[in-house]
Amino acid sequence: MKIGLLQTGHPPGDLAETYGSYSAMFEALLGDGHSYQVYDVEAGELPADPAENDAYVITGSAAGVYDPLPWIEPLKAFLRQAKGEQPLVGVCFGHQIMAEAFGGKAEKSGKGWGVGLQAYEVSAHEPWMDDAHHVSVPGSHQDQVTALPPGARVLGGSAFTPYGILAYDDAKAISMQFHPEFTPAYAKALIEARRGTRFTDEQANAAIASLSAQNDRVRMAQWIGRFLAQETQG
């Protein structure tokens, strides 16, 4: 299928030179069995029509959905236009902006940063999922979805991130707060880049240590792939 990658952010500093862009990370996650069209949303690039691609993935970003940036509202408008027309997958910022666009709420959480390997309990299963009851994937976020949009159901989450994985009954859409596109190596490098600014040494050390454990990135790639196949073929 042809997948539109709505790139809403970039790795900080020189990390992109080593680990690639966020759109490249999604191409690696989802595999070379698809064609990809990248849109630099921060630069004002959006599809003229949802039909330009078979499906869309909205990436992570250092921005907040509440920031007064000129590209935020056009992105929300495009997501509302695409809702129910083409399959949508949102990750981290993408998860939050979808919730905002569809009538929910995302904001900076008083719980602070969720960083390192993030474990969610799976509370409901869809046909594109398997029978896993827990999934662990790298994450890095301070903002969270705090109010569900109409039509959204929780498929997984944690005490720290209650609305961790969402599905939309009124759209061909799913989203998740953690980052399946992040390799443990990139997640560790990102933490190091933010050590002493966003994270204390204690937080950084614990998060980096957690990333040495087994993760479910491959499982998430399979879930997303089966979801997209189901919605494009259906």
mmCIF file of C-alpha atoms in Angstrom:
data_model
loop_
_atom_site.group_PDB
_atom_site.id
_atom_site.type_symbol
_atom_site.label_atom_id
_atom_site.label_comp_id
_atom_site.label_asym_id
_atom_site.label_seq_id
_atom_site.Cartn_x
_atom_site.Cartn_y
_atom_site.Cartn_z
ATOM 1 C CA MET A 1 0.000 0.000 0.000
ATOM 2 C CA LYS A 2 1.008 3.641 -0.308
ATOM 3 C CA ILE A 3 1.501 5.109 3.155
ATOM 4 C CA GLY A 4 1.662 8.840 3.801
ATOM 5 C CA LEU A 5 4.036 9.687 6.649
ATOM 6 C CA LEU A 6 2.967 12.930 8.307
ATOM 7 C CA GLN A 7 6.289 13.915 9.866
ATOM 8 C CA THR A 8 5.665 16.368 12.696
ATOM 9 C CA GLY A 9 9.117 16.450 14.277
ATOM 10 C CA HIS A 10 12.807 15.670 13.927
ATOM 11 C CA PRO A 11 15.402 13.985 16.160
ATOM 12 C CA PRO A 12 17.257 16.640 18.192
ATOM 13 C CA GLY A 13 20.801 17.725 17.529
ATOM 14 C CA ASP A 14 22.805 15.434 15.298
ATOM 15 C CA LEU A 15 20.872 12.245 16.162
ATOM 16 C CA ALA A 16 19.246 12.120 12.728
ATOM 17 C CA GLU A 17 22.693 11.686 11.147
ATOM 18 C CA THR A 18 23.134 8.416 13.048
ATOM 19 C CA TYR A 19 19.586 7.122 13.435
ATOM 20 C CA GLY A 20 17.655 8.712 10.569
ATOM 21 C CA SER A 21 14.500 10.819 10.508
ATOM 22 C CA TYR A 22 11.274 9.832 12.243
ATOM 23 C CA SER A 23 9.746 9.002 8.872
ATOM 24 C CA ALA A 24 12.711 6.729 8.092
ATOM 25 C CA MET A 25 12.204 4.993 11.437
ATOM 26 C CA PHE A 26 8.612 4.214 10.461
ATOM 27 C CA GLU A 27 9.699 2.938 7.070
ATOM 28 C CA ALA A 28 12.117 0.587 8.841
ATOM 29 C CA LEU A 29 9.398 -0.479 11.303
ATOM 30 C CA LEU A 30 6.698 -1.168 8.707
ATOM 31 C CA GLY A 31 9.033 -2.643 6.105
ATOM 32 C CA ASP A 32 9.807 -2.291 2.434
ATOM 33 C CA GLY A 33 6.624 -3.982 1.242
ATOM 34 C CA HIS A 34 4.980 -0.557 0.941
ATOM 35 C CA SER A 35 5.684 2.730 -0.797
ATOM 36 C CA TYR A 36 5.974 5.863 1.311
ATOM 37 C CA GLN A 37 5.302 9.553 0.792
ATOM 38 C CA VAL A 38 6.772 11.873 3.438
ATOM 39 C CA TYR A 39 5.115 15.194 4.294
ATOM 40 C CA ASP A 40 7.082 17.758 6.326
ATOM 41 C CA VAL A 41 4.113 18.973 8.341
ATOM 42 C CA GLU A 42 6.211 21.470 10.328
ATOM 43 C CA ALA A 43 7.066 23.137 7.001
ATOM 44 C CA GLY A 44 3.394 23.316 6.051
ATOM 45 C CA GLU A 45 3.263 20.198 3.868
ATOM 46 C CA LEU A 46 0.008 18.217 3.965
ATOM 47 C CA PRO A 47 -1.774 16.079 1.366
ATOM 48 C CA ALA A 48 -4.154 18.052 -0.799
ATOM 49 C CA ASP A 49 -6.641 15.176 -0.499
ATOM 50 C CA PRO A 50 -6.726 12.116 1.800
ATOM 51 C CA ALA A 51 -6.990 9.947 -1.331
ATOM 52 C CA GLU A 52 -3.343 10.742 -2.168
ATOM 53 C CA ASN A 53 -2.379 7.719 -0.030
ATOM 54 C CA ASP A 54 -3.949 4.466 1.105
ATOM 55 C CA ALA A 55 -3.222 5.210 4.770
ATOM 56 C CA TYR A 56 -1.463 7.729 7.017
ATOM 57 C CA VAL A 57 0.913 7.569 9.971
ATOM 58 C CA ILE A 58 1.355 10.639 12.191
ATOM 59 C CA THR A 59 4.762 10.733 13.882
ATOM 60 C CA GLY A 60 6.050 12.022 17.180
ATOM 61 C CA SER A 61 7.188 15.588 17.783
ATOM 62 C CA ALA A 62 8.805 17.731 20.457
ATOM 63 C CA ALA A 63 5.838 20.098 20.025
ATOM 64 C CA GLY A 64 2.718 20.027 22.160
ATOM 65 C CA VAL A 65 -0.726 19.890 20.599
ATOM 66 C CA TYR A 66 -1.524 23.050 22.586
ATOM 67 C CA ASP A 67 1.437 25.036 21.181
ATOM 68 C CA PRO A 68 0.520 28.095 19.046
ATOM 69 C CA LEU A 69 2.342 26.795 15.975
ATOM 70 C CA PRO A 70 1.049 27.598 12.480
ATOM 71 C CA TRP A 71 0.917 23.952 11.350
ATOM 72 C CA ILE A 72 -1.115 22.533 14.264
ATOM 73 C CA GLU A 73 -4.610 23.616 13.194
ATOM 74 C CA PRO A 74 -4.138 22.644 9.516
ATOM 75 C CA LEU A 75 -3.011 19.189 10.669
ATOM 76 C CA LYS A 76 -6.106 18.818 12.847
ATOM 77 C CA ALA A 77 -8.278 19.881 9.929
ATOM 78 C CA PHE A 78 -6.648 17.313 7.640
ATOM 79 C CA LEU A 79 -7.140 14.554 10.221
ATOM 80 C CA ARG A 80 -10.827 15.401 10.490
ATOM 81 C CA GLN A 81 -11.052 15.336 6.697
ATOM 82 C CA ALA A 82 -9.313 11.938 6.524
ATOM 83 C CA LYS A 83 -11.256 10.426 9.441
ATOM 84 C CA GLY A 84 -13.313 7.491 8.211
ATOM 85 C CA GLU A 85 -11.903 7.893 4.693
ATOM 86 C CA GLN A 86 -8.389 6.475 5.033
ATOM 87 C CA PRO A 87 -6.793 4.430 7.838
ATOM 88 C CA LEU A 88 -4.902 6.526 10.377
ATOM 89 C CA VAL A 89 -2.201 5.508 12.857
ATOM 90 C CA GLY A 90 -0.927 8.037 15.400
ATOM 91 C CA VAL A 91 2.144 7.641 17.612
ATOM 92 C CA CYS A 92 3.003 9.818 20.649
ATOM 93 C CA PHE A 93 2.328 13.354 19.362
ATOM 94 C CA GLY A 94 0.315 11.701 16.592
ATOM 95 C CA HIS A 95 -1.741 9.904 19.251
ATOM 96 C CA GLN A 96 -2.356 13.193 21.051
ATOM 97 C CA ILE A 97 -3.185 15.309 17.979
ATOM 98 C CA MET A 98 -5.671 12.703 16.757
ATOM 99 C CA ALA A 99 -7.431 12.794 20.123
ATOM 100 C CA GLU A 100 -7.543 16.610 20.031
ATOM 101 C CA ALA A 101 -8.730 16.715 16.417
ATOM 102 C CA PHE A 102 -11.536 14.266 17.127
ATOM 103 C CA GLY A 103 -12.896 16.006 20.218
ATOM 104 C CA GLY A 104 -10.733 14.808 23.107
ATOM 105 C CA LYS A 105 -8.038 16.501 25.155
ATOM 106 C CA ALA A 106 -4.261 16.205 25.453
ATOM 107 C CA GLU A 107 -2.102 18.253 27.798
ATOM 108 C CA LYS A 108 1.112 18.311 29.808
ATOM 109 C CA SER A 109 0.770 15.758 32.588
ATOM 110 C CA GLY A 110 1.491 16.562 36.207
ATOM 111 C CA LYS A 111 2.934 13.051 36.482
ATOM 112 C CA GLY A 112 6.059 14.207 34.681
ATOM 113 C CA TRP A 113 8.056 12.275 32.121
ATOM 114 C CA GLY A 114 7.408 8.732 31.014
ATOM 115 C CA VAL A 115 10.712 7.602 29.563
ATOM 116 C CA GLY A 116 12.458 4.301 28.920
ATOM 117 C CA LEU A 117 10.631 1.031 28.356
ATOM 118 C CA GLN A 118 6.901 1.626 28.893
ATOM 119 C CA ALA A 119 4.721 -1.363 29.872
ATOM 120 C CA TYR A 120 0.988 -1.351 29.073
ATOM 121 C CA GLU A 121 -1.661 -3.828 30.090
ATOM 122 C CA VAL A 122 -3.844 -4.827 27.140
ATOM 123 C CA SER A 123 -7.474 -4.435 28.203
ATOM 124 C CA ALA A 124 -9.259 -5.282 24.946
ATOM 125 C CA HIS A 125 -8.340 -7.195 21.809
ATOM 126 C CA GLU A 126 -9.095 -6.420 18.173
ATOM 127 C CA PRO A 127 -8.819 -8.834 15.196
ATOM 128 C CA TRP A 128 -5.534 -7.224 14.080
ATOM 129 C CA MET A 129 -3.961 -7.885 17.485
ATOM 130 C CA ASP A 130 -2.796 -11.165 19.006
ATOM 131 C CA ASP A 131 -3.522 -12.551 22.463
ATOM 132 C CA ALA A 132 -0.800 -10.615 24.323
ATOM 133 C CA HIS A 133 -1.937 -9.255 27.688
ATOM 134 C CA HIS A 134 1.062 -6.975 28.236
ATOM 135 C CA VAL A 135 3.263 -5.047 25.811
ATOM 136 C CA SER A 136 6.477 -3.122 26.483
ATOM 137 C CA VAL A 137 7.792 -0.530 24.033
ATOM 138 C CA PRO A 138 10.194 2.434 24.294
ATOM 139 C CA GLY A 139 8.520 5.710 25.178
ATOM 140 C CA SER A 140 9.339 9.352 25.793
ATOM 141 C CA HIS A 141 6.563 11.760 26.712
ATOM 142 C CA GLN A 142 5.344 14.317 29.185
ATOM 143 C CA ASP A 143 2.084 15.166 27.409
ATOM 144 C CA GLN A 144 -0.792 12.698 27.541
ATOM 145 C CA VAL A 145 -4.338 12.237 26.313
ATOM 146 C CA THR A 146 -6.441 13.183 29.333
ATOM 147 C CA ALA A 147 -9.977 13.049 27.890
ATOM 148 C CA LEU A 148 -11.196 10.532 25.335
ATOM 149 C CA PRO A 149 -12.821 11.764 22.132
ATOM 150 C CA PRO A 150 -16.275 10.435 21.224
ATOM 151 C CA GLY A 151 -15.982 7.024 19.609
ATOM 152 C CA ALA A 152 -12.603 6.209 21.156
ATOM 153 C CA ARG A 153 -11.998 3.006 23.127
ATOM 154 C CA VAL A 154 -9.018 2.134 25.294
ATOM 155 C CA LEU A 155 -7.190 -1.020 24.196
ATOM 156 C CA GLY A 156 -4.256 -0.685 26.565
ATOM 157 C CA GLY A 157 -2.494 1.521 29.064
ATOM 158 C CA SER A 158 -0.942 1.782 32.491
ATOM 159 C CA ALA A 159 -1.443 3.638 35.752
ATOM 160 C CA PHE A 160 0.933 6.279 34.413
ATOM 161 C CA THR A 161 -0.633 6.375 30.926
ATOM 162 C CA PRO A 162 -4.266 5.233 31.209
ATOM 163 C CA TYR A 163 -5.084 6.048 27.572
ATOM 164 C CA GLY A 164 -2.031 4.318 26.107
ATOM 165 C CA ILE A 165 -3.557 2.622 23.048
ATOM 166 C CA LEU A 166 -6.805 3.810 21.462
ATOM 167 C CA ALA A 167 -9.105 2.575 18.717
ATOM 168 C CA TYR A 168 -11.834 4.689 17.137
ATOM 169 C CA ASP A 169 -15.152 2.983 16.480
ATOM 170 C CA ASP A 170 -16.292 5.815 14.197
ATOM 171 C CA ALA A 171 -13.134 5.840 12.057
ATOM 172 C CA LYS A 172 -10.443 3.655 10.558
ATOM 173 C CA ALA A 173 -8.038 4.833 13.224
ATOM 174 C CA ILE A 174 -5.781 3.625 16.028
ATOM 175 C CA SER A 175 -3.135 5.400 18.064
ATOM 176 C CA MET A 176 -0.592 4.742 20.801
ATOM 177 C CA GLN A 177 1.428 6.843 23.220
ATOM 178 C CA PHE A 178 4.675 4.868 23.177
ATOM 179 C CA HIS A 179 7.166 4.723 20.272
ATOM 180 C CA PRO A 180 7.415 1.377 18.442
ATOM 181 C CA GLU A 181 9.546 3.091 15.776
ATOM 182 C CA PHE A 182 12.285 3.861 18.360
ATOM 183 C CA THR A 183 15.037 1.272 18.507
ATOM 184 C CA PRO A 184 16.486 0.843 22.021
ATOM 185 C CA ALA A 185 19.728 2.398 20.713
ATOM 186 C CA TYR A 186 17.923 5.543 19.545
ATOM 187 C CA ALA A 187 15.829 5.717 22.724
ATOM 188 C CA LYS A 188 19.022 5.564 24.799
ATOM 189 C CA ALA A 189 20.722 8.218 22.662
ATOM 190 C CA LEU A 190 17.681 10.487 23.002
ATOM 191 C CA ILE A 191 17.791 10.153 26.784
ATOM 192 C CA GLU A 192 21.500 10.972 26.827
ATOM 193 C CA ALA A 193 20.842 14.050 24.676
ATOM 194 C CA ARG A 194 18.333 15.250 27.268
ATOM 195 C CA ARG A 195 20.235 14.214 30.396
ATOM 196 C CA GLY A 196 20.516 17.121 32.812
ATOM 197 C CA THR A 197 17.939 19.221 30.973
ATOM 198 C CA ARG A 198 14.734 17.212 30.891
ATOM 199 C CA PHE A 199 15.864 14.271 33.026
ATOM 200 C CA THR A 200 17.957 13.976 36.157
ATOM 201 C CA ASP A 201 20.862 11.531 36.164
ATOM 202 C CA GLU A 202 18.780 9.168 38.279
ATOM 203 C CA GLN A 203 15.865 9.260 35.831
ATOM 204 C CA ALA A 204 18.157 8.881 32.838
ATOM 205 C CA ASN A 205 20.070 5.954 34.327
ATOM 206 C CA ALA A 206 16.877 4.073 35.241
ATOM 207 C CA ALA A 207 15.324 4.688 31.830
ATOM 208 C CA ILE A 208 18.436 3.563 29.966
ATOM 209 C CA ALA A 209 18.689 0.427 32.099
ATOM 210 C CA SER A 210 15.045 -0.435 31.356
ATOM 211 C CA LEU A 211 15.720 -0.381 27.615
ATOM 212 C CA SER A 212 17.987 -3.421 27.864
ATOM 213 C CA ALA A 213 14.954 -5.610 28.593
ATOM 214 C CA GLN A 214 12.966 -7.407 25.897
ATOM 215 C CA ASN A 215 10.528 -5.207 24.002
ATOM 216 C CA ASP A 216 7.499 -5.652 21.752
ATOM 217 C CA ARG A 217 8.460 -3.426 18.823
ATOM 218 C CA VAL A 218 8.115 -6.303 16.348
ATOM 219 C CA ARG A 219 4.701 -7.158 17.748
ATOM 220 C CA MET A 220 3.586 -3.531 17.383
ATOM 221 C CA ALA A 221 4.807 -3.494 13.773
ATOM 222 C CA GLN A 222 2.717 -6.605 13.148
ATOM 223 C CA TRP A 223 -0.323 -5.066 14.827
ATOM 224 C CA ILE A 224 -0.048 -1.875 12.786
ATOM 225 C CA GLY A 225 0.558 -3.844 9.588
ATOM 226 C CA ARG A 226 -2.470 -6.072 10.131
ATOM 227 C CA PHE A 227 -4.630 -3.076 11.060
ATOM 228 C CA LEU A 228 -3.674 -1.259 7.865
ATOM 229 C CA ALA A 229 -4.190 -4.380 5.751
ATOM 230 C CA GLN A 230 -7.598 -4.992 7.334
ATOM 231 C CA GLU A 231 -8.784 -1.428 6.765
ATOM 232 C CA THR A 232 -7.453 -0.998 3.234
ATOM 233 C CA GLN A 233 -8.784 -4.365 2.074
ATOM 234 C CA GLY A 234 -12.084 -3.986 3.900
#
